[in-house]
Coordinates of C-alpha atoms and ligand atoms in Angstrom, one line a residue:
M20 CA 149.0 83.5 60.7
K21 CA 149.8 82.6 64.1
I22 CA 148.4 79.5 65.4
P23 CA 145.9 80.0 68.3
S24 CA 147.0 78.5 72.0
T25 CA 144.8 76.4 73.1
T26 CA 143.2 78.9 76.0
T27 CA 142.5 81.0 73.2
L28 CA 140.7 77.4 71.1
I29 CA 139.1 77.4 74.6
I30 CA 137.6 81.1 75.0
L31 CA 137.0 80.6 71.0
L32 CA 134.9 77.6 72.5
C33 CA 133.4 78.8 74.9
A34 CA 132.3 81.7 73.1
F35 CA 130.6 79.7 70.3
L36 CA 129.1 77.3 73.2
L37 CA 128.5 80.5 75.2
N38 CA 126.1 78.6 77.8
A39 CA 127.1 75.3 78.4
C40 CA 131.2 76.4 79.2
S41 CA 131.6 78.1 83.0
T42 CA 134.5 80.5 83.0
N43 CA 135.1 80.1 86.4
D44 CA 134.3 77.6 89.3
Q45 CA 131.3 79.6 91.0
N46 CA 127.7 76.5 90.9
R47 CA 125.0 77.4 88.8
T48 CA 121.5 77.0 90.1
I49 CA 118.5 77.0 87.2
I50 CA 115.0 78.0 88.3
T51 CA 112.5 76.7 86.7
N52 CA 108.3 76.2 86.6
A53 CA 108.2 79.4 87.5
K54 CA 105.6 82.3 87.7
V55 CA 108.6 84.9 87.8
Y56 CA 107.6 89.1 88.4
T57 CA 110.7 90.9 87.9
L58 CA 109.7 94.3 89.3
S59 CA 112.1 95.0 86.8
W60 CA 109.8 97.8 84.7
S61 CA 109.1 100.8 85.3
D62 CA 107.3 102.7 89.1
P63 CA 103.6 102.8 89.0
G64 CA 101.6 106.2 89.1
L65 CA 101.4 107.9 91.9
D66 CA 97.6 107.0 91.5
G67 CA 98.8 103.1 91.9
S68 CA 98.4 102.6 88.2
P69 CA 100.6 100.1 86.5
H70 CA 103.2 101.7 83.8
P71 CA 102.6 101.3 80.3
N72 CA 105.5 98.6 80.2
A73 CA 104.3 97.0 83.0
P74 CA 103.5 93.7 82.1
Y75 CA 99.5 93.8 83.2
N76 CA 96.4 94.0 81.3
N77 CA 92.8 94.4 81.8
G78 CA 93.6 93.6 85.9
R79 CA 96.0 90.9 84.8
W80 CA 98.6 90.9 85.8
I81 CA 101.6 88.1 83.1
P82 CA 104.3 86.7 84.9
D83 CA 107.5 87.9 83.0
A84 CA 110.0 85.0 82.8
S85 CA 109.4 81.4 83.6
A86 CA 112.9 80.8 84.5
I87 CA 116.2 82.4 86.1
V88 CA 120.4 81.1 86.1
I89 CA 122.1 82.2 88.8
E90 CA 126.1 82.2 88.8
G91 CA 127.6 82.1 92.1
E92 CA 125.6 85.4 93.9
H93 CA 124.6 86.5 90.7
I94 CA 121.7 86.4 88.3
I95 CA 123.1 85.5 85.1
F96 CA 119.4 84.9 83.3
V97 CA 116.5 85.7 83.4
G98 CA 114.0 84.3 80.2
D99 CA 112.3 81.1 79.3
E100 CA 113.1 77.2 80.1
E101 CA 114.7 76.5 76.9
T102 CA 117.4 79.3 77.4
A103 CA 117.9 78.6 81.0
F104 CA 118.5 74.9 80.1
S105 CA 121.3 75.9 78.0
Y106 CA 123.4 76.5 80.7
Q107 CA 123.0 73.7 82.5
N108 CA 126.5 72.2 83.0
E109 CA 127.5 68.8 85.1
S110 CA 127.5 71.0 88.4
T111 CA 124.4 73.0 88.2
T112 CA 121.4 72.8 90.4
L113 CA 117.9 72.8 89.3
L114 CA 115.8 74.4 91.5
D115 CA 111.3 73.0 90.6
A116 CA 109.6 76.2 91.5
K117 CA 106.2 74.2 90.6
G118 CA 104.4 76.9 89.1
G119 CA 105.1 78.8 92.5
T120 CA 105.6 82.7 91.8
V121 CA 108.8 84.2 91.9
I122 CA 109.5 87.6 93.5
P123 CA 112.4 89.9 94.2
G124 CA 113.6 89.0 97.9
L125 CA 111.4 90.1 100.4
V126 CA 113.0 92.8 102.5
D127 CA 111.8 93.9 106.2
S128 CA 113.0 97.4 106.3
H129 CA 112.0 98.0 109.9
A130 CA 112.5 94.7 112.8
H131 CA 114.1 93.8 115.9
P132 CA 114.5 89.7 115.0
F133 CA 116.9 89.5 117.5
Y134 CA 114.2 89.5 119.9
F135 CA 113.1 86.1 118.6
G136 CA 116.4 84.9 120.1
E137 CA 115.9 86.2 123.5
D138 CA 114.4 83.4 124.6
L139 CA 116.8 81.1 123.1
G140 CA 117.3 78.2 126.5
K141 CA 114.5 79.2 128.4
I142 CA 111.6 77.3 129.1
E143 CA 108.0 77.9 127.5
L144 CA 105.1 78.3 129.7
T145 CA 102.7 79.5 126.3
G146 CA 99.0 78.1 127.5
L147 CA 99.7 77.7 131.5
S148 CA 97.6 79.5 133.5
D149 CA 97.7 78.4 137.1
A150 CA 100.0 78.4 139.7
E151 CA 100.6 74.2 140.2
S152 CA 100.7 73.2 136.0
I153 CA 103.2 76.0 135.8
V154 CA 105.5 74.8 138.7
Q155 CA 105.1 71.5 137.8
Y156 CA 106.4 72.2 133.8
L157 CA 109.3 73.9 135.5
V158 CA 110.2 70.6 137.4
D159 CA 109.5 68.8 134.4
H160 CA 111.6 70.9 132.4
Q161 CA 114.4 72.2 134.2
E162 CA 117.0 70.9 131.7
E163 CA 115.4 73.0 128.9
S164 CA 116.8 76.5 131.5
T165 CA 120.4 76.9 130.0
A166 CA 120.5 80.5 129.3
A167 CA 121.8 81.5 132.4
D168 CA 124.3 79.2 134.8
D169 CA 122.1 77.7 137.3
W170 CA 118.7 79.6 137.1
I171 CA 115.9 78.2 136.0
L172 CA 113.7 80.9 133.7
G173 CA 111.1 80.3 132.0
F174 CA 108.2 83.1 130.0
G175 CA 105.0 83.3 128.6
Y176 CA 102.9 81.8 130.9
D177 CA 99.4 83.2 129.9
E178 CA 98.7 85.8 132.0
G179 CA 95.9 87.6 130.5
S180 CA 93.6 85.0 131.8
M181 CA 95.9 85.2 134.8
A182 CA 94.9 88.0 138.0
T183 CA 98.2 87.5 140.6
E184 CA 96.0 85.6 143.0
K185 CA 96.6 82.8 140.6
L186 CA 100.3 83.4 140.0
P187 CA 102.9 80.9 141.9
T188 CA 104.1 82.8 145.2
A189 CA 107.8 83.1 145.8
D190 CA 107.6 79.9 148.9
M191 CA 105.7 77.4 146.2
L192 CA 108.9 77.9 143.5
T193 CA 111.3 78.0 146.3
E194 CA 109.6 74.3 147.8
A195 CA 110.3 73.4 144.0
F196 CA 114.1 74.6 143.8
P197 CA 115.5 75.6 147.6
N198 CA 118.9 75.8 146.1
R199 CA 118.5 77.1 142.3
P200 CA 117.6 80.6 141.2
V201 CA 114.6 80.7 139.7
F202 CA 112.5 83.9 137.5
I203 CA 109.4 83.7 135.0
I204 CA 107.9 86.0 133.0
G205 CA 104.8 86.9 131.2
T206 CA 103.2 86.9 127.8
H207 CA 103.4 90.7 127.8
G208 CA 106.0 91.4 130.8
F209 CA 103.2 92.7 132.5
T210 CA 104.0 90.1 135.7
S211 CA 106.5 87.9 137.1
V212 CA 107.4 85.6 139.6
A213 CA 110.5 84.8 141.4
N214 CA 111.8 82.6 144.0
H215 CA 113.5 83.2 147.7
E216 CA 117.4 82.6 146.1
A217 CA 116.9 84.8 143.3
M218 CA 115.4 87.3 145.3
K219 CA 118.7 86.8 147.7
R220 CA 120.7 87.0 144.7
A221 CA 119.2 90.6 143.1
G222 CA 119.5 91.8 146.7
I223 CA 115.8 92.2 147.2
T224 CA 113.8 92.5 150.9
A225 CA 110.8 93.8 151.8
Q226 CA 112.9 97.1 152.3
S227 CA 113.7 97.7 148.6
P228 CA 112.0 100.9 146.9
V229 CA 109.6 100.1 144.6
P230 CA 111.0 101.1 140.9
V231 CA 109.1 103.7 139.1
G232 CA 106.5 101.9 136.6
G233 CA 105.9 99.1 138.5
D234 CA 105.4 96.9 142.3
I235 CA 106.4 94.6 144.2
L236 CA 103.4 93.0 145.8
K237 CA 104.1 91.8 149.6
D238 CA 101.1 89.7 151.9
E239 CA 99.0 91.3 154.0
N240 CA 102.1 90.6 157.2
G241 CA 104.5 92.7 154.7
E242 CA 106.4 89.8 153.5
L243 CA 107.1 89.4 150.1
L244 CA 105.1 87.2 147.7
G245 CA 108.2 86.8 145.3
I246 CA 105.6 88.7 142.5
F247 CA 106.2 92.1 140.8
T248 CA 104.5 94.0 138.2
N249 CA 106.2 95.8 134.7
N250 CA 109.4 97.4 135.3
A251 CA 109.9 96.0 138.8
A252 CA 110.7 92.5 136.5
E253 CA 114.1 94.4 135.8
L254 CA 115.2 94.4 139.4
I255 CA 115.5 90.4 138.9
E256 CA 117.0 90.5 135.3
E257 CA 119.9 93.1 136.0
S258 CA 121.1 90.6 138.7
L259 CA 120.9 87.8 135.9
P260 CA 124.4 86.9 134.5
P261 CA 125.8 88.4 131.9
K262 CA 124.9 87.5 128.5
T263 CA 128.5 85.9 126.6
E264 CA 129.2 86.6 122.8
D265 CA 128.2 82.8 122.3
D266 CA 124.6 83.9 123.3
Y267 CA 124.7 87.4 121.9
R268 CA 125.5 85.1 117.7
N269 CA 122.8 82.4 118.7
I270 CA 120.5 84.7 119.4
V271 CA 121.3 87.1 116.0
L272 CA 121.4 83.4 113.8
H273 CA 117.7 82.4 115.6
G274 CA 116.4 86.2 114.6
M275 CA 118.1 85.8 111.4
N276 CA 116.9 82.0 110.4
V277 CA 113.2 83.1 111.7
M278 CA 113.3 85.5 109.1
A279 CA 114.9 83.3 106.3
E280 CA 111.8 81.0 106.9
S281 CA 109.5 83.7 106.8
G282 CA 110.0 84.7 102.9
Y283 CA 112.7 87.8 103.6
T284 CA 115.9 87.7 102.1
A285 CA 117.4 91.0 104.4
F286 CA 115.8 93.2 107.3
H287 CA 117.5 96.6 108.6
D288 CA 117.7 96.0 111.9
A289 CA 116.4 99.1 113.6
G290 CA 118.2 99.9 117.0
T291 CA 121.6 97.7 116.7
N292 CA 124.0 97.8 119.8
A293 CA 127.7 97.3 119.9
E294 CA 127.0 93.0 121.2
Y295 CA 124.5 92.3 118.7
L296 CA 126.6 94.2 115.9
A297 CA 129.7 91.9 116.7
A298 CA 127.3 89.4 116.5
Y299 CA 126.2 89.9 113.2
Q300 CA 129.7 90.5 112.5
F301 CA 131.2 87.1 113.3
H302 CA 127.8 85.5 111.0
E303 CA 128.7 87.9 108.4
D304 CA 133.0 86.7 108.4
E305 CA 132.4 83.1 109.2
G306 CA 130.0 83.5 105.9
S307 CA 127.0 81.5 108.4
A308 CA 124.3 84.8 108.1
P309 CA 121.9 83.4 105.7
V310 CA 120.0 86.7 105.3
R311 CA 121.4 89.9 105.0
V312 CA 121.5 92.5 107.6
Y313 CA 121.3 96.4 106.8
S314 CA 122.0 97.5 110.4
M315 CA 121.0 101.0 111.6
L316 CA 123.1 101.6 114.2
Q317 CA 121.2 102.8 118.3
A318 CA 121.7 106.6 119.2
T319 CA 121.7 105.8 122.6
D320 CA 125.0 103.7 122.4
E321 CA 127.1 106.7 122.2
E322 CA 130.5 104.6 122.2
L323 CA 129.8 102.7 119.2
L324 CA 128.5 105.6 117.3
S325 CA 131.7 107.2 117.9
E326 CA 133.8 104.3 117.1
W327 CA 131.4 104.3 113.5
M328 CA 131.6 108.2 113.2
Q329 CA 135.5 107.6 113.0
K330 CA 135.2 104.9 110.7
G331 CA 132.3 106.1 108.5
P332 CA 129.4 104.3 106.8
E333 CA 130.2 101.7 104.7
T334 CA 129.1 102.5 101.5
A335 CA 130.1 99.0 99.4
T336 CA 126.5 97.4 98.4
G337 CA 126.0 93.6 97.8
E338 CA 127.7 93.1 101.3
M339 CA 125.9 90.5 103.5
L340 CA 125.7 93.3 106.8
T341 CA 125.9 96.8 106.0
V342 CA 126.4 99.4 108.5
R343 CA 125.3 102.8 107.1
A344 CA 122.6 104.1 109.4
V345 CA 121.2 105.3 113.0
K346 CA 118.1 105.0 114.6
A347 CA 117.0 107.3 117.2
Y348 CA 113.5 107.8 118.8
Y349 CA 112.1 111.7 118.9
D350 CA 108.0 110.3 120.6
G351 CA 106.0 107.2 121.9
S352 CA 103.3 105.1 120.5
L353 CA 99.8 106.5 120.2
G354 CA 98.0 103.6 121.4
I355 CA 99.7 104.1 125.8
R356 CA 99.5 108.5 124.7
G357 CA 103.3 108.8 124.3
A358 CA 103.1 110.0 120.5
K359 CA 103.3 113.7 120.9
L360 CA 100.6 115.5 119.2
I361 CA 100.0 119.6 118.1
E362 CA 96.8 119.0 120.0
D363 CA 94.8 117.5 122.8
Y364 CA 94.9 113.9 122.7
S365 CA 91.1 113.2 121.7
D366 CA 90.6 111.2 124.3
K367 CA 92.6 112.6 127.3
P368 CA 92.1 116.8 127.5
G369 CA 95.0 119.0 128.9
H370 CA 97.3 115.7 127.2
R371 CA 99.2 115.7 124.2
G372 CA 102.2 112.9 124.9
V373 CA 105.9 113.2 125.4
S374 CA 109.1 113.5 123.3
G375 CA 112.5 114.3 122.9
E376 CA 114.8 113.9 125.9
D377 CA 112.8 111.4 127.5
Y378 CA 113.6 109.2 124.7
G379 CA 117.2 109.7 124.7
F380 CA 116.8 111.6 121.3
N381 CA 120.6 113.2 121.5
E382 CA 120.2 116.3 118.6
A383 CA 123.8 117.1 118.5
L384 CA 125.2 113.8 118.0
V385 CA 122.5 112.6 115.3
E386 CA 123.7 115.5 113.8
E387 CA 127.3 115.1 113.4
M388 CA 126.5 111.2 112.6
M389 CA 124.4 112.5 109.7
S390 CA 127.5 115.1 109.1
A391 CA 129.6 111.8 109.0
G392 CA 127.6 110.4 106.1
F393 CA 125.2 108.1 107.8
Q394 CA 121.4 107.4 107.3
L395 CA 118.9 108.5 110.1
G396 CA 116.0 106.8 110.5
I397 CA 114.3 108.3 113.5
H398 CA 110.7 107.0 115.1
A399 CA 107.9 109.5 114.8
I400 CA 104.8 109.1 115.2
G401 CA 102.9 111.7 117.0
D402 CA 101.6 114.8 114.0
A403 CA 104.2 116.9 116.4
G404 CA 106.5 114.4 116.7
N405 CA 106.6 114.4 112.5
R406 CA 106.9 118.2 112.7
D407 CA 109.9 118.8 115.2
M408 CA 111.3 116.4 113.5
L409 CA 110.6 117.4 110.0
N410 CA 111.8 121.0 111.0
F411 CA 114.8 119.4 112.4
Y412 CA 115.8 117.8 108.6
E413 CA 115.1 121.0 107.4
R414 CA 117.3 122.9 109.6
I415 CA 120.0 120.1 109.4
F416 CA 119.9 120.2 105.3
D417 CA 119.9 124.3 105.2
A418 CA 123.3 124.5 107.3
N419 CA 124.4 121.5 105.9
P420 CA 123.0 120.6 102.2
E421 CA 124.9 118.0 100.9
V422 CA 123.6 115.6 104.4
K423 CA 120.2 115.6 102.4
A424 CA 121.5 113.2 99.4
N425 CA 121.8 110.8 102.3
R426 CA 117.8 109.4 101.8
H427 CA 117.1 110.2 105.7
R428 CA 113.9 108.6 107.0
I429 CA 111.0 109.3 109.2
E430 CA 110.0 105.1 110.7
H431 CA 106.6 104.8 111.1
A432 CA 105.4 108.6 110.3
Q433 CA 102.6 106.9 111.9
V434 CA 100.0 110.6 111.7
V435 CA 100.6 113.7 110.1
H436 CA 99.6 117.1 109.7
P437 CA 97.8 118.1 106.5
N438 CA 100.0 120.4 105.8
D439 CA 103.0 118.4 106.3
F440 CA 102.9 115.8 103.7
S441 CA 104.6 117.7 101.0
R442 CA 107.0 119.1 103.2
F443 CA 108.3 115.1 103.4
A444 CA 108.8 115.2 99.4
D445 CA 110.2 118.6 99.7
L446 CA 112.9 117.3 102.4
E447 CA 113.8 114.2 100.0
L448 CA 112.8 111.7 103.4
I449 CA 111.8 108.3 103.1
A450 CA 108.7 107.2 105.0
S451 CA 109.2 104.0 107.1
M452 CA 106.1 102.5 107.9
E453 CA 104.0 98.8 108.4
P454 CA 100.7 97.6 107.1
P455 CA 100.3 95.6 110.3
H456 CA 100.0 98.6 112.9
M457 CA 97.5 100.3 110.5
A458 CA 95.4 96.5 111.3
E459 CA 96.1 96.3 115.2
D460 CA 95.1 100.0 115.8
M461 CA 92.2 100.4 113.7
G462 CA 90.2 99.7 116.8
W463 CA 91.1 102.3 118.7
A464 CA 93.4 105.0 116.6
E465 CA 90.7 107.4 116.3
D466 CA 89.5 107.7 119.8
R467 CA 93.4 109.0 119.9
V468 CA 93.1 111.6 117.4
G469 CA 89.4 112.1 116.2
S470 CA 87.9 112.2 113.0
E471 CA 90.0 114.9 111.5
R472 CA 93.0 114.0 112.6
I473 CA 92.9 109.8 111.6
K474 CA 92.7 110.8 108.1
G475 CA 97.0 112.1 107.8
A476 CA 97.4 108.4 110.2
Y477 CA 98.5 105.3 108.7
A478 CA 98.6 107.4 105.3
W479 CA 100.0 105.3 102.7
R480 CA 98.1 106.9 99.7
T481 CA 98.9 110.7 100.6
F482 CA 102.3 110.1 100.7
R483 CA 102.2 108.1 97.2
E484 CA 100.4 111.4 96.1
Y485 CA 103.0 114.0 96.8
G486 CA 105.4 111.4 95.5
V487 CA 107.3 110.9 98.8
P488 CA 109.3 106.9 98.6
L489 CA 107.8 104.4 101.1
T490 CA 109.4 101.5 102.4
F491 CA 107.4 98.8 104.5
N492 CA 107.4 96.4 107.3
S493 CA 106.2 95.1 110.6
D494 CA 108.4 96.5 113.7
L495 CA 108.7 93.1 114.4
T496 CA 108.8 91.9 117.7
G497 CA 105.8 94.4 117.5
S498 CA 104.0 92.8 114.9
D499 CA 103.4 90.0 113.4
H500 CA 106.1 89.9 110.5
N501 CA 103.8 87.3 108.2
F502 CA 104.0 89.1 104.8
F503 CA 101.2 88.1 103.8
Y504 CA 100.0 89.5 106.4
G505 CA 101.6 93.1 106.0
F506 CA 100.6 92.6 102.0
Y507 CA 96.8 91.4 103.0
A508 CA 96.5 95.1 105.3
A509 CA 98.1 97.0 103.0
I510 CA 96.1 96.8 99.9
T511 CA 92.4 95.7 101.5
R512 CA 93.1 98.4 105.5
K513 CA 91.7 95.3 106.9
N514 CA 92.8 92.8 110.2
K515 CA 93.4 89.8 110.4
Y516 CA 90.0 89.0 111.0
R517 CA 89.3 90.8 107.2
Q518 CA 87.5 93.5 108.9
P519 CA 85.8 95.9 108.6
E520 CA 84.1 94.9 105.8
G521 CA 85.4 97.3 102.7
G522 CA 88.6 97.7 104.8
W523 CA 89.2 101.0 106.9
Y524 CA 89.6 104.1 105.7
P525 CA 90.1 102.2 101.9
E526 CA 91.1 105.4 99.9
Q527 CA 94.7 104.9 101.9
A528 CA 94.8 101.7 100.0
L529 CA 97.7 100.6 97.6
T530 CA 97.5 98.4 95.1
P531 CA 99.0 95.2 95.1
E532 CA 102.1 95.9 92.9
E533 CA 102.9 99.3 95.8
A534 CA 102.6 97.4 98.3
L535 CA 105.0 94.5 96.8
R536 CA 107.7 97.3 95.8
A537 CA 107.2 98.5 99.2
Y538 CA 108.9 95.1 100.4
T539 CA 111.2 94.6 97.8
S540 CA 112.5 97.4 95.3
W541 CA 111.3 100.3 97.1
S542 CA 112.7 98.8 100.4
A543 CA 116.2 98.6 98.3
Y544 CA 116.2 102.0 97.6
A545 CA 115.9 102.9 101.5
A546 CA 119.0 101.3 101.9
F547 CA 121.0 102.6 99.0
Q548 CA 121.2 99.1 97.2
E549 CA 118.5 99.9 94.2
E550 CA 121.5 99.0 92.0
V551 CA 122.6 95.7 93.3
L552 CA 119.5 94.1 95.2
G553 CA 115.7 95.0 94.7
T554 CA 114.8 93.6 91.2
I555 CA 115.3 90.4 89.5
E556 CA 118.0 91.7 86.4
V557 CA 120.7 90.0 84.4
G558 CA 123.9 91.3 87.0
K559 CA 122.0 91.4 90.3
R560 CA 122.2 89.6 93.3
A561 CA 120.3 86.7 93.6
D562 CA 118.1 87.8 96.6
L563 CA 115.0 85.7 95.8
T564 CA 111.4 84.7 97.6
I565 CA 109.5 81.8 96.1
L566 CA 105.7 82.0 96.8
N567 CA 102.9 79.2 96.5
I568 CA 100.9 82.2 95.5
D569 CA 100.6 84.7 92.5
V570 CA 99.8 87.3 94.9
L571 CA 99.6 90.1 91.8
N572 CA 96.7 88.6 90.9
V573 CA 95.2 87.0 93.9
G574 CA 95.5 90.9 95.2
E575 CA 94.0 92.5 92.5
Q576 CA 91.0 90.0 92.5
N577 CA 90.7 87.9 95.5
P578 CA 92.7 88.6 98.9
D579 CA 91.2 86.8 101.2
S580 CA 93.0 84.1 99.8
L581 CA 95.6 85.6 100.7
W582 CA 95.4 84.6 103.8
N583 CA 96.7 80.7 101.8
G584 CA 99.4 82.0 101.6
R585 CA 102.9 80.2 102.0
V586 CA 107.2 80.4 101.8
L587 CA 108.0 77.6 99.5
G588 CA 112.3 79.2 99.6
T589 CA 114.1 82.1 100.1
I590 CA 117.8 82.6 98.1
V591 CA 120.6 84.8 99.6
D592 CA 123.2 85.5 97.5
G593 CA 122.6 82.6 95.1
K594 CA 122.4 80.1 98.0
L595 CA 118.5 78.3 99.0
V596 CA 118.7 79.5 102.9
F597 CA 115.3 78.6 103.4
E598 CA 113.1 75.7 101.3
E599 CA 110.0 73.8 102.1
L600 CA 110.3 70.5 101.2
G601 CA 110.7 68.9 97.6
I602 CA 111.7 72.5 95.6
R603 CA 115.5 71.4 94.9
N604 CA 115.7 68.6 92.5
Ligands
LIG154 ZN1 111.3 99.6 116.1

């Protein structure tokens, strides 16, 4: 008999002691004291009823594990605490979930988080609503303005309660800052104000042409007041020093951190341009990206698209940054009557919205990207917008059938003609939708489209009934990205004020399980990542979100209590990227 080598002995010993021996140096984390919903059981029926193998009994969900063991980036055990502790070694980190609920990492599958970072280095004027206090605040906080050379930049004064007469003027701002350019903009960007130095640098005089969609205000003598409305702000913004590479890196990092703090382990960036993509790539390479990014390239950045057309899509899964999709716009929004409708707007006869080239939709280029293997996510809101895009997809799939397998998406899919729901299924498209939009639009959406068409609006249940895959998101910063808000809206069809009683077209509500999947496992599918993400299973990446409440049971029994929900921890690739104090032992 051959004498076993030391290595063989160690392997045998390890096999015997299995869990205590680490075969490599990767860190282990054991999560205990948790209500784990793995979502590893089968999808619910199209009416929302849980699959017979779901841990569900008489209207109650039963967590299907209480502990998770992570090694490196991967989940290596899911089950009971006693077995989990047998994996403990000297370098194990223990996480006490304190009875919280652990779910697969939340994904916001249509988001623009760089907007969170765009105001970095500017002075925040929130709550200020008169000229004197704004000027005084700028003077007192001038050292906070670091975004652009010597410019004093401010944002967010309360323009809702403030008519243009109450705004500071160029003279007032110049008195406080005679040599430095000053430019401030209100909460919604309806108004903005510049001082004389800023207007000088932007080359604006009393004779400057007034841009479309905005105005340059003057006094009774025709002198510049320094006040601009809407698009006219761009006249000043264009003269600001360009952002540096560092600026872009800071901006996207800030956005990613906001997502991590909000419980999201990933987001789909719905329109990445070259500058932001370079910044995301930097953080991926440095290992400094706290959350995953699934990038949908901005179709209007044609140079970026041709570059990626050569490279082709990134099909590896589990990376921190994946470039595999393209985002294009086809029509506008319903609120401003930009969405393209088949018949006239109910509250504006003769008007059917705008579409196509007005929104920079370059059909030929988008089609080439699809042929190169990219997924397309196309913004379509109105029933005609959606129908045109269904026709577009159909034509391309007929000509090039293998392109169909790339899980193409319609972003928003907000108003759909009753005849068109089945076409989403036939074309194997994903409906990418925002529960918060329903909650925020319910006050006027029916005015726009009338009582018949509204039945096909924000119609999540109808999509489900036709077997159309859904993914949910916030379109932040267009809507509040708070998960508990989106989840509440999805299952109650109510808004933030818990109205209306009984919900708005409540027959379109989803069940808590469906809503949770639309933010987790179904979002993983929408990004081709279901093999490595989206459920809590051995071998998958450890992307997890820890919540203080059991959203499935609270959602079933007492949805109003969802507003007490908080994120306790966010884990991405096995690393705790956000924690509320105290869960790490
Ligand atoms: Zn968007």
